[in-house]
Coordinates of C-alpha atoms in Angstrom, one line a residue:
X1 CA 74.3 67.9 57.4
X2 CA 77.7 70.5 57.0
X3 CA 77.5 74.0 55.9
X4 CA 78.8 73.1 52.5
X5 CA 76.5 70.1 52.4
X6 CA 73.8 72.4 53.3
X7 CA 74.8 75.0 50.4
X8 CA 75.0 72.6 47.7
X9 CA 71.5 71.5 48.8
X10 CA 70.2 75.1 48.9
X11 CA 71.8 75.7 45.1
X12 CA 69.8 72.3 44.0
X13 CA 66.6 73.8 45.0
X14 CA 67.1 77.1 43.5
X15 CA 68.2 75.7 40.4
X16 CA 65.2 73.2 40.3
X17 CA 62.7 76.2 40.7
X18 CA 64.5 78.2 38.8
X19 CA 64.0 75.3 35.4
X20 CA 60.5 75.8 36.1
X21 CA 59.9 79.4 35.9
X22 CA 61.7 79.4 32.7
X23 CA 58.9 77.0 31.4
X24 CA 56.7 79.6 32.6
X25 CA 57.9 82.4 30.9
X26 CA 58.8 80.8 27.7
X27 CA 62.8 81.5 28.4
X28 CA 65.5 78.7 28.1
X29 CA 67.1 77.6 31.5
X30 CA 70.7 77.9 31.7
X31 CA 72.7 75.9 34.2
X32 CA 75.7 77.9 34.9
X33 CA 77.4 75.4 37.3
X34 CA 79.7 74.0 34.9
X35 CA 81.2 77.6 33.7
X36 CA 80.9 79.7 36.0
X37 CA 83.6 80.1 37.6
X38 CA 85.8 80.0 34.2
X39 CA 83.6 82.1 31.6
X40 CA 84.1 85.7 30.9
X41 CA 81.0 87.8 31.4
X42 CA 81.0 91.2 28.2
X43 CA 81.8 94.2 29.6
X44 CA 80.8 98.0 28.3
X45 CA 77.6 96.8 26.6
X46 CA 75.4 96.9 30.3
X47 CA 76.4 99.0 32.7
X48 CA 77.2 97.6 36.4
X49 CA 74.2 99.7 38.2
X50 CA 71.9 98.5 35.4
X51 CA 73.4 94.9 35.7
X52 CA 71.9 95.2 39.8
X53 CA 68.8 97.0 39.1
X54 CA 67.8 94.8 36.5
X55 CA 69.5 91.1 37.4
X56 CA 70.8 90.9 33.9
X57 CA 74.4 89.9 32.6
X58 CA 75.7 89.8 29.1
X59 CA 77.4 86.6 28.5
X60 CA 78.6 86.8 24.8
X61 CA 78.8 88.6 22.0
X62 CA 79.0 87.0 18.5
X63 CA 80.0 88.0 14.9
X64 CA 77.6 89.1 12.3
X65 CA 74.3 87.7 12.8
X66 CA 74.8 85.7 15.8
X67 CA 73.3 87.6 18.7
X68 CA 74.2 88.9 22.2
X69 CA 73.2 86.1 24.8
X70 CA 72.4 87.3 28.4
X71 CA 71.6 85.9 31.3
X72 CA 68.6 87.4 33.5
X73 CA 66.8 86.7 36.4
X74 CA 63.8 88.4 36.0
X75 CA 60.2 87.7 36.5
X76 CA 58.8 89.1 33.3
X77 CA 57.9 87.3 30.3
X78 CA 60.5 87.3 27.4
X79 CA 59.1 89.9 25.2
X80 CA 59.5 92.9 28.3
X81 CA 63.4 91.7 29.1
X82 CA 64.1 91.8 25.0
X83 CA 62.8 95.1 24.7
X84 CA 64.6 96.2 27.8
X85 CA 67.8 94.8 26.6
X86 CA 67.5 96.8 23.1
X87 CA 68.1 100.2 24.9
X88 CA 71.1 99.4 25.7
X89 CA 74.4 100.0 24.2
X90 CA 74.2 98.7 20.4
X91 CA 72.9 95.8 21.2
X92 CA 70.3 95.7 18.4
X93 CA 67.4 93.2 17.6
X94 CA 69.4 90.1 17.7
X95 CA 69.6 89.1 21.6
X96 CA 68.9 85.8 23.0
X97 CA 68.4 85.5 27.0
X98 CA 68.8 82.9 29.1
X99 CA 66.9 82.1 32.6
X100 CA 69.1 81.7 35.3
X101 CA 69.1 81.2 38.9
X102 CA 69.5 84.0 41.7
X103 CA 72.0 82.1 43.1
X104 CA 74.2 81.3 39.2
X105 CA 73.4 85.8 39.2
X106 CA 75.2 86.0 43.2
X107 CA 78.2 83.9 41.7
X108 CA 78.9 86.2 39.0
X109 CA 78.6 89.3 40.7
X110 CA 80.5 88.2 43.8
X111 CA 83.0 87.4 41.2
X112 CA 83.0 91.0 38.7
X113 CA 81.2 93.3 41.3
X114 CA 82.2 92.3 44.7
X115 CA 80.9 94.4 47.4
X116 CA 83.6 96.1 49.2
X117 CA 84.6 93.7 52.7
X118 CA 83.3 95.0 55.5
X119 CA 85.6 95.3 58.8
X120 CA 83.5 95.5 62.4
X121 CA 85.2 96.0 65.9
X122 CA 85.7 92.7 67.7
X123 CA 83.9 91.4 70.8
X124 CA 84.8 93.0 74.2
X125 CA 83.0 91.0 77.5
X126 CA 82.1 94.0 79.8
X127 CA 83.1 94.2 82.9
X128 CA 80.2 94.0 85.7
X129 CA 78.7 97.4 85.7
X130 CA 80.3 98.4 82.5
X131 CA 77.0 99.4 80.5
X132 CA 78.9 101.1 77.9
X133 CA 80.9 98.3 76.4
X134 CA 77.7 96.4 76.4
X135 CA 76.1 99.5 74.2
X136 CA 79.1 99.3 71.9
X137 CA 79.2 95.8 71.4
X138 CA 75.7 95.8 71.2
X139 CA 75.8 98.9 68.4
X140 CA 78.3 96.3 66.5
X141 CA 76.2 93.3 66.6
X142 CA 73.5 94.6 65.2
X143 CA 75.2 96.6 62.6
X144 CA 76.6 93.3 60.9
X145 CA 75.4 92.5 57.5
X146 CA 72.3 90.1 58.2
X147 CA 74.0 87.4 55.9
X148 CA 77.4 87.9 58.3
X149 CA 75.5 88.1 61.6
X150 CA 75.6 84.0 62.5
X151 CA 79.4 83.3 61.3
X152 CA 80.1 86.7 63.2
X153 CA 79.2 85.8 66.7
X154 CA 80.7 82.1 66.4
X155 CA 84.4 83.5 65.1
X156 CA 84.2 86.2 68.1
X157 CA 83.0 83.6 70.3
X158 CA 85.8 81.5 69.2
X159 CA 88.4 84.3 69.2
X160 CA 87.7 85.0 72.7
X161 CA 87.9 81.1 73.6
X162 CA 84.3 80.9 74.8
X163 CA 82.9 77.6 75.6
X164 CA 79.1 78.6 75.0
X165 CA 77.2 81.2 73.4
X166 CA 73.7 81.8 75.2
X167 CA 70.6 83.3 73.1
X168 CA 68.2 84.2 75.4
X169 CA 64.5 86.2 75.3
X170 CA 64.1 88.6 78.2
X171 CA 60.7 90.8 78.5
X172 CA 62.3 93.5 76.1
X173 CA 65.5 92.8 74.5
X174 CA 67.7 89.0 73.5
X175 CA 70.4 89.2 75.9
X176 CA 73.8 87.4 73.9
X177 CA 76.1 86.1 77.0
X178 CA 79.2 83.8 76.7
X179 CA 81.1 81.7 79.0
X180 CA 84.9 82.4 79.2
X181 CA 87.1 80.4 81.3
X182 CA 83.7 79.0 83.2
X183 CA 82.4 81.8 83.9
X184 CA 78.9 83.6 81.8
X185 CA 79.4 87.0 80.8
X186 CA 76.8 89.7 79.2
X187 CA 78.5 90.6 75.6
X188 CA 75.3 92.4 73.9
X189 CA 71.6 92.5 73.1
X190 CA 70.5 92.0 70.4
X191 CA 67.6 93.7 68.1
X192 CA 64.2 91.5 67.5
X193 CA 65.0 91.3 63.6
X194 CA 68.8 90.3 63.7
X195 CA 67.5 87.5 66.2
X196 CA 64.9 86.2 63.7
X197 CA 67.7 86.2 61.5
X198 CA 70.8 84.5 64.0
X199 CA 67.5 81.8 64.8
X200 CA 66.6 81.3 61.1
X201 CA 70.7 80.4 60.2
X202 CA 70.8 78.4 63.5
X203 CA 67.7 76.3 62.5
X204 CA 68.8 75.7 58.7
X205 CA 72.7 74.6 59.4
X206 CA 71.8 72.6 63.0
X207 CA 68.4 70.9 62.0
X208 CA 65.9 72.1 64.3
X209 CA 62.9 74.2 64.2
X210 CA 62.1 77.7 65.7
X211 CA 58.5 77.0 65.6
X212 CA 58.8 74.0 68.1
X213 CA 57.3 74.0 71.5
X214 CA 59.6 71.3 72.8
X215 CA 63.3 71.6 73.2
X216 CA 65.4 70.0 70.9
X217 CA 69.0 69.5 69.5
X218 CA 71.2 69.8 67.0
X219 CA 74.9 70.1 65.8
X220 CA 77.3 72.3 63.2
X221 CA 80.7 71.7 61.6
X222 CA 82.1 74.9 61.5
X223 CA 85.7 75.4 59.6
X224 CA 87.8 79.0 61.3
X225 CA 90.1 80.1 59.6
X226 CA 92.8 82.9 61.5
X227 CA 95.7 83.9 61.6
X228 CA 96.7 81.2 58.4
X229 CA 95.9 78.4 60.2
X230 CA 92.3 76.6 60.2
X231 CA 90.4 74.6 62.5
X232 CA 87.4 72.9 62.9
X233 CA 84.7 73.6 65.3
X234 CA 81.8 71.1 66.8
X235 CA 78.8 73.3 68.1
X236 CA 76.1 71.4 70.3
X237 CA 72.8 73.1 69.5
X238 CA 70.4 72.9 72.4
X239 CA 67.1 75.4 72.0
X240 CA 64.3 75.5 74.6
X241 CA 60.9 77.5 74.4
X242 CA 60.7 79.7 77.4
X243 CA 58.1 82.6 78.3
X244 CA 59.2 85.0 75.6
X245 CA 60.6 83.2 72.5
X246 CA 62.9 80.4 71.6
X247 CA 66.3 80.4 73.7
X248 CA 69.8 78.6 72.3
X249 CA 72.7 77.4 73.7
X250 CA 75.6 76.9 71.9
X251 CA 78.2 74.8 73.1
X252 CA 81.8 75.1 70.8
X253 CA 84.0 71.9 71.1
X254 CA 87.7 73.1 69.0
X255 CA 88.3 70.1 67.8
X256 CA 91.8 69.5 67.1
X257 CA 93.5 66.0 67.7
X258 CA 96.4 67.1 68.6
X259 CA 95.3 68.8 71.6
X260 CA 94.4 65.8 72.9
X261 CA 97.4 65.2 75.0
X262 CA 98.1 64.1 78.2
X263 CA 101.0 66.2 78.3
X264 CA 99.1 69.0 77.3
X265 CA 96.4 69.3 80.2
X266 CA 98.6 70.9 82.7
X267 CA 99.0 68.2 85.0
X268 CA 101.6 67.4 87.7
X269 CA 104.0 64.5 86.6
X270 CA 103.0 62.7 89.3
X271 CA 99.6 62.8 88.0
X272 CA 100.2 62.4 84.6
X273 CA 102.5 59.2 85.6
X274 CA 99.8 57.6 87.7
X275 CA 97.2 57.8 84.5
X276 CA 99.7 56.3 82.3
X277 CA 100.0 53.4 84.4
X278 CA 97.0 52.5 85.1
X279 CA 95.9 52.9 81.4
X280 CA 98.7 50.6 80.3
X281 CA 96.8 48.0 82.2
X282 CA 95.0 45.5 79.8
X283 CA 91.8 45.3 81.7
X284 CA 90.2 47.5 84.9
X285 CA 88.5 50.9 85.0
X286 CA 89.1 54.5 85.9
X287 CA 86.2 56.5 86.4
X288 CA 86.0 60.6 86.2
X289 CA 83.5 62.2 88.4
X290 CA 82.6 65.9 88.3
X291 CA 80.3 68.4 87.1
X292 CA 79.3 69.6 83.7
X293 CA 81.8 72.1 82.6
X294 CA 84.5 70.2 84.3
X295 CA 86.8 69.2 81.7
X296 CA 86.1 65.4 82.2
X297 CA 85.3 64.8 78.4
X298 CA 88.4 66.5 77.9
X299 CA 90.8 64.2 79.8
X300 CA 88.8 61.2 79.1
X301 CA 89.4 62.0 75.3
X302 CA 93.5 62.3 75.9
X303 CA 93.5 58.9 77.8
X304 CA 92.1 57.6 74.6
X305 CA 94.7 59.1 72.5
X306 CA 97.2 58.3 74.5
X307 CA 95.9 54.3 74.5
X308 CA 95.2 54.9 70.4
X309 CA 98.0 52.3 69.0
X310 CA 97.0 50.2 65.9
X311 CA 97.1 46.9 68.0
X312 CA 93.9 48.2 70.0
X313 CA 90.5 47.9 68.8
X314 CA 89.1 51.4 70.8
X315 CA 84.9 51.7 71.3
X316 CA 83.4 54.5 72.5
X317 CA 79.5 54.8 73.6
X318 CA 78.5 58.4 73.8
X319 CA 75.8 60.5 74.0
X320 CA 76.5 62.8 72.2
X321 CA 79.9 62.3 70.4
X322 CA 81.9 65.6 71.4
X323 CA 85.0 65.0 69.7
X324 CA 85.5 62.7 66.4
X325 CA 89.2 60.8 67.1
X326 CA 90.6 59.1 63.9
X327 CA 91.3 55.3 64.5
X328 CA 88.2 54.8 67.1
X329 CA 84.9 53.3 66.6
X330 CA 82.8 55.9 68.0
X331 CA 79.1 54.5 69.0
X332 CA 76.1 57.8 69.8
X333 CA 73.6 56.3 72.0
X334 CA 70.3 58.7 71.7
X335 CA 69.5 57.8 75.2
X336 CA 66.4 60.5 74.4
X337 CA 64.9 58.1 71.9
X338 CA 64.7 54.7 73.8
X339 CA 68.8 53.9 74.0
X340 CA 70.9 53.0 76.5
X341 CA 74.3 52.8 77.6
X342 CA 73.8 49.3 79.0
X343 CA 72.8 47.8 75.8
X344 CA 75.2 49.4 73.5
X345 CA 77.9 48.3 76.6
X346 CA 76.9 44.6 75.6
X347 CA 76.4 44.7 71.8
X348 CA 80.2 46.2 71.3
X349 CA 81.8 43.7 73.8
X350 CA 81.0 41.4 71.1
X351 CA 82.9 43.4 68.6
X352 CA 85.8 42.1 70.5
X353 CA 87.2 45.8 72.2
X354 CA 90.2 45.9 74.1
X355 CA 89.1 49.7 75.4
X356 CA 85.6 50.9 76.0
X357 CA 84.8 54.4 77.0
X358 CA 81.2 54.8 78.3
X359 CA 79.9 58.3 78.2
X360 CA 78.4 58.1 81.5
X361 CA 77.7 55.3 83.9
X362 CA 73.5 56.2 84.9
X363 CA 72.0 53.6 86.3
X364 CA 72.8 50.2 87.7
X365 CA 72.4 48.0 84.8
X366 CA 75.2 50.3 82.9
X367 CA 77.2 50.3 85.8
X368 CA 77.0 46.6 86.9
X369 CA 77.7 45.4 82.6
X370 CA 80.6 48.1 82.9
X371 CA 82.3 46.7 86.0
X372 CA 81.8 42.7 84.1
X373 CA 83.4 44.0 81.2
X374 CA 86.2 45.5 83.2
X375 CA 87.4 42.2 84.8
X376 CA 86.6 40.1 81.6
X377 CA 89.9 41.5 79.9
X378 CA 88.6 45.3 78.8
X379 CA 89.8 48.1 79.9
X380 CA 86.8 50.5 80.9
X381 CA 86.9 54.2 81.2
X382 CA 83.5 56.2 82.3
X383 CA 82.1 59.3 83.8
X384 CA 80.0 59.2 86.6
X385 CA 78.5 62.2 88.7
X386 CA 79.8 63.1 92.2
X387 CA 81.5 66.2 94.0
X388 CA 84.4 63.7 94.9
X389 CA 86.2 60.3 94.4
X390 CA 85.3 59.5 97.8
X391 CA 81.7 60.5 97.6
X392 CA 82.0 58.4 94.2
X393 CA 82.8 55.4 95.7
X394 CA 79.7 55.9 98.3
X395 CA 77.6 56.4 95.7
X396 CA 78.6 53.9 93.9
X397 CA 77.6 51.2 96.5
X398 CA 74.5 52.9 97.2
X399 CA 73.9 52.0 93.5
X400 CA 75.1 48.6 93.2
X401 CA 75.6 47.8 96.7
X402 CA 78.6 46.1 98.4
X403 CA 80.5 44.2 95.8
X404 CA 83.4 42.2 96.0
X405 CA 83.7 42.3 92.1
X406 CA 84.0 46.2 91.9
X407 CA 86.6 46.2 94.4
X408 CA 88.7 44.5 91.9
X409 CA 87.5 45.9 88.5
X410 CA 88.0 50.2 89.8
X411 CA 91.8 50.6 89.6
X412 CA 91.4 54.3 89.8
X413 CA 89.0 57.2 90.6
X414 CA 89.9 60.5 89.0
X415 CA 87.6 64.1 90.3
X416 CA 88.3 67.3 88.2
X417 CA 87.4 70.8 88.5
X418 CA 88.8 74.0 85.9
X419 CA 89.8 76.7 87.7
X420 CA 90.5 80.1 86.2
X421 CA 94.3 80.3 85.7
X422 CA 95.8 83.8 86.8
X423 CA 97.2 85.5 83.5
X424 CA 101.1 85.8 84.8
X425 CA 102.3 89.2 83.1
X426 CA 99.7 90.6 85.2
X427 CA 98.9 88.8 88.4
X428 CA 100.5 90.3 92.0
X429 CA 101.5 88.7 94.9
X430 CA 100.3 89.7 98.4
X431 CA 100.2 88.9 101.9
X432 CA 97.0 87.1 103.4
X433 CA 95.6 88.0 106.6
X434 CA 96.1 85.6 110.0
X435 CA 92.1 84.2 109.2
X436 CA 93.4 83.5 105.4
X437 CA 96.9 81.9 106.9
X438 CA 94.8 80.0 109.3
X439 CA 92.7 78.1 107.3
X440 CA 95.3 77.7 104.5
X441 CA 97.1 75.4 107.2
X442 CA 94.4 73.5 108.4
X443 CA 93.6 72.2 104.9
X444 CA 97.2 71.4 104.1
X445 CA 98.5 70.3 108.0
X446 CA 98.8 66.5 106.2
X447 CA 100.1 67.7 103.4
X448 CA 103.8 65.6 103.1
X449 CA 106.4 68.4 102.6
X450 CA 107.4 66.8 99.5
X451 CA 104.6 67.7 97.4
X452 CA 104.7 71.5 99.1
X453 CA 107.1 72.3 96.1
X454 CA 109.5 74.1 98.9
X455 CA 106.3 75.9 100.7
X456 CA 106.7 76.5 103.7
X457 CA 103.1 77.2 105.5
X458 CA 104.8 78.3 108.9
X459 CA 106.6 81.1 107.6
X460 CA 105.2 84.5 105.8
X461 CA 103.7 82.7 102.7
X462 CA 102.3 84.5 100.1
X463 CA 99.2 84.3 97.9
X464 CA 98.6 85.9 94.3
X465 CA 95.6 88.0 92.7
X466 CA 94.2 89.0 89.7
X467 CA 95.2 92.6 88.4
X468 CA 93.0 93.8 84.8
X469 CA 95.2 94.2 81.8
X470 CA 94.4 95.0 78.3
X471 CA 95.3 91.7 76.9
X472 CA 93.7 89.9 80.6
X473 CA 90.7 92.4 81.8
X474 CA 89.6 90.2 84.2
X475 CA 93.2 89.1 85.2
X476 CA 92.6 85.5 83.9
X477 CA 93.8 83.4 81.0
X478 CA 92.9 80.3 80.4
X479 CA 92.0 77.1 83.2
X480 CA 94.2 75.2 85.4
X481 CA 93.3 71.2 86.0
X482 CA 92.7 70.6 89.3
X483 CA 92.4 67.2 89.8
X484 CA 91.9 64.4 92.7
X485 CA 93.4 61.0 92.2
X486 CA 92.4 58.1 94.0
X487 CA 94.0 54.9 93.5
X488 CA 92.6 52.2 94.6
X489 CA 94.8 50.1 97.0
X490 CA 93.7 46.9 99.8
X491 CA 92.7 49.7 102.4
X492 CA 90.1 51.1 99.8
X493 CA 89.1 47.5 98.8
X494 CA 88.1 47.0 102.2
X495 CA 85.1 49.1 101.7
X496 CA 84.0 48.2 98.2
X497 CA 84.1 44.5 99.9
X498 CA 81.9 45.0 102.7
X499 CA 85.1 44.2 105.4
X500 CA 84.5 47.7 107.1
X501 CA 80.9 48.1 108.2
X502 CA 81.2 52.3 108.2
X503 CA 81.1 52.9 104.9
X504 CA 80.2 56.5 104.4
X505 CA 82.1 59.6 102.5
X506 CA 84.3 61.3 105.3
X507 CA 85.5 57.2 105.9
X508 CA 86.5 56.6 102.2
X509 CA 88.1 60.0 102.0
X510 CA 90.6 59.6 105.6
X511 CA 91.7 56.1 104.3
X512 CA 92.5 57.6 101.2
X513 CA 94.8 60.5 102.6
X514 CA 96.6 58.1 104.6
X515 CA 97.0 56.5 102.0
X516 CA 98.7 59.4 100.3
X517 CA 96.0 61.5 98.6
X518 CA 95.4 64.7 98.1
X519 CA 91.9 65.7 98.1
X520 CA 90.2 68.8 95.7
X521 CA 90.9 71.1 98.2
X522 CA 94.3 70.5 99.4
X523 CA 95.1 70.6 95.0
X524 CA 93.2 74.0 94.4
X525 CA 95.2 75.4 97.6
X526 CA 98.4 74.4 96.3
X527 CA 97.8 75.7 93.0
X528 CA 96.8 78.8 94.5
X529 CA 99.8 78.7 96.4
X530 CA 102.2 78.3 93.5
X531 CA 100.4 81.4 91.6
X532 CA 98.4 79.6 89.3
X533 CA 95.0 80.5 90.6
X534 CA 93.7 82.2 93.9
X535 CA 91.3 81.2 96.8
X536 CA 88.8 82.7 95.7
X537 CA 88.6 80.5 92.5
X538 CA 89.0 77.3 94.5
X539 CA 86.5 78.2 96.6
X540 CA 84.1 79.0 93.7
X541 CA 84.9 75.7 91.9
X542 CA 84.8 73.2 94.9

């Protein structure tokens, strides 16, 4: 259920009550729905204080003896709000009053009397050791209205391009940290009673309860509106019962189609070109391998776009469904009540699919119906986990063993990592040390100059670092892909087929750089090399 689906709900409910108190206390209900947004409340006969304190509006006011009609929300019997009413300004004995909801009263008075906007001082993430940003942002957060609180932390959140939002219960305070750019960051803690109140928004907009003792999960559409332009966010809602209280992770997907480009990932051409053609292929599959956080979902969704024509019938399995992609038949599979990948895998190759994505290849009966549907004229794309493409093809035949079929249904094996990109106004170059020099060559000695991009390791090469800025404070902005590829040609076949005996991970991964590729490493490196990211971060990532 949406926010607005949510609201209207909410507004039936009150409305419903609301009928019945009227009954009550011998008042006619009044359903403003229909005019309120249109009708013209009297002014000068209540004044606006009076129209707060006492939760009464004057609608109309008629000529001779038809009488003043307001609208209150009051508990008290009709007689006490008809002799209230006569105090006021020439209102007389003729007065007629109407029982309406809180929420019909909130409407109006959002509408006559709106309360002045309130501005508060955007998120900053502290720097380690920085304890008084954390006070101030921590002063801010829990000086936003109790209404705003929620919507606050999810635009900041979104403002500062986070990727999750962690609510956690320490011994004596809720610690609020977000991930930027891959990496968690304390932004604030938060007070007892503005937690009940972010946990009792969370569980009425995502579905879950704050009184559960197991974990459970949830989503929320969210629209954000800046700078003139809107976009939607998907949050993942995942809440665990720990030691102190209820803990929440939010995950925020910005989902925006367009996005969802190839061209738009940061790849090499080379890269880019050897997706494209091994996508174009009518049948096969290509498998991502990484960890969570990695950006597989990411580039899995832009191969679908790019494949998204109207002559294709397109089925995703997933579990759960991070992106919704117009023109695809998106499947969930709630592998946590009883589903499985395998048996969705078989129920949509009957639909007839020319693509299939499967979230995640889990076990061997997914993997073995995925690599049949690959060489029965689909085109298969997956996730699977492993540090590497070489370690995924090892793993792979530890799975399923040595198959002669799998050596001609993978065409390609694709292992990602994000790395944080160096923000480039403020980013310097230095000199590494002999060690640094040393080690950068032995990873990159079979390297082919060609793809050095005019590097050249045996002179005085330089490396880059970050440098804080007031736009970049940790002298990052954004991620850079790097990204293994390895395509599967007759060496490789070799031994998915069982022909070479050895079959282990430092085998699968020397074939594959003779046979041209460039391993996780050997990418980070070069990035670092051309001043898109440092060392450090490829060392942290892989």
């Amino acid at each position: 259920m949406n926010e607005e689906q949510v609201r209207l709900k909410r507004r039936e409910n009150d409305e419903a009550a609301t009928e019945k108190r009227a009954q009550i206390l011998g008042l006619p209900y009044l359903d403003t729905r229909d005019f309120e947004d249109s009708i013209d409340l009297v002014w000068g006969v209540v004044d606006v204080d009076e129209m707060h304190k006492a939760r009464l509006l004057p609608l109309q006011k008629g000529d001779g003896e038809i009488p003043y009609q307001f609208m209150a929300t009051s508990e008290t019997p009709k007689s006490a709000i008809e002799e209230k009413i006569k105090h006021y300004k020439d209102v007389g004995d003729l007065v007629q009053v109407f029982l309406i909801s809180v929420s019909a009263y909130n409407v109006f008075m959002l509408r006559y009397d709106p309360p002045p906007e309130a501005h508060y001082e955007d998120i900053k993430i502290a720097k380690e050791g920085d304890s008084a940003t954390l006070v101030e942002v921590s002063r801010t957060l829990n000086a936003v209205a109790p209404d705003k609180v929620f919507d606050f932390l999810i635009d900041q959140a979104d403002k500062l391009a986070a990727s999750d939002i962690h609510v956690e219960n320490l011994r004596d305070v809720i610690r609020i940290r977000m991930r930027v750019d891959g990496i968690l960051h304390p932004v604030a803690n938060l007070e007892r009673d503005r937690y009940r109140i972010l946990m009792g928004d969370l569980s009425s907009r995502a579905g879950v309860s704050i009184a559960a003792n197991t974990p459970q999960s949830g989503h929320i559409h969210k629209d954000i509106t800046r700078d003139g332009a809107t976009h939607l966010l998907n949050i993942r809602i995942e809440t665990v019962p720990t030691l102190y209280g209820q803990d929440a992770v939010m995950r925020l997907f910005n989902f925006d189609e367009s996005m969802l480009n190839l061209d738009l990932l940061g790849l090499m051409d080379d890269e880019i070109g050897n997706i494209r053609e091994i996508v174009s292929h009518p049948r096969g599959m290509a498998l991502m391998v990484g960890p969570t956080g990695s950006g597989k979902s990411t580039t899995l969704y832009s191969m679908l776009n790019a494949l998204n024509q109207t002559d294709k019938k397109i089925i995703t399995l997933e579990d759960p469904i991070e992106y919704g992609i117009t023109g695809i038949s998106q499947i969930p599979i709630r592998t946590n009540k009883g589903g499985s990948f395998a048996d969705g895998l078989r129920s949509v190759l009957r639909l007839d699919p020319d693509v299939v994505m499967v979230g995640e290849i889990r076990d061997q009966d997914t993997a073995r119906t995925a690599i049949q549907a690959s060489i029965t004229g689909h085109l298969v794309l997956s996730s699977f986990h492993a540090n590497s493409t070489s370690a995924a093809f090892a793993r792979m035949i530890d799975l399923i063993g040595v198959n002669p079929i799998f050596s001609t249904a993978i065409r390609m094996m694709i292992a990602q990592r994000l790395a944080r990109r160096l923000d480039d106004e403020s980013k310097e170059e230095y000199e590494p040390d002999e060690a640094t020099r040393s080690w950068v060559r032995d990873v990159m000695e079979d390297v082919p100059s060609e793809k050095m991009d005019g590097i050249d390791l045996h002179g005085n090469f330089k490396l880059w670092k970050p440098v804080s800025s007031e736009k970049s404070p940790f002298g990052y902005k954004g991620r850079v892909v790097v990204m293994e590829q390895l395509i599967v040609q007759e060496n490789i076949q070799k031994f998915l087929r069982g022909d070479v005996m050895d079959v282990n991970t430092e085998a699968i991964e020397k074939q594959a750089k003779k046979d041209g590729m460039l391993t996780l490493t050997q990418k980070g490196v070069l990035a670092s090399l051309r001043g898109q990211t440092t060392l450090d971060e490829v060392n942290r990532i892989i």
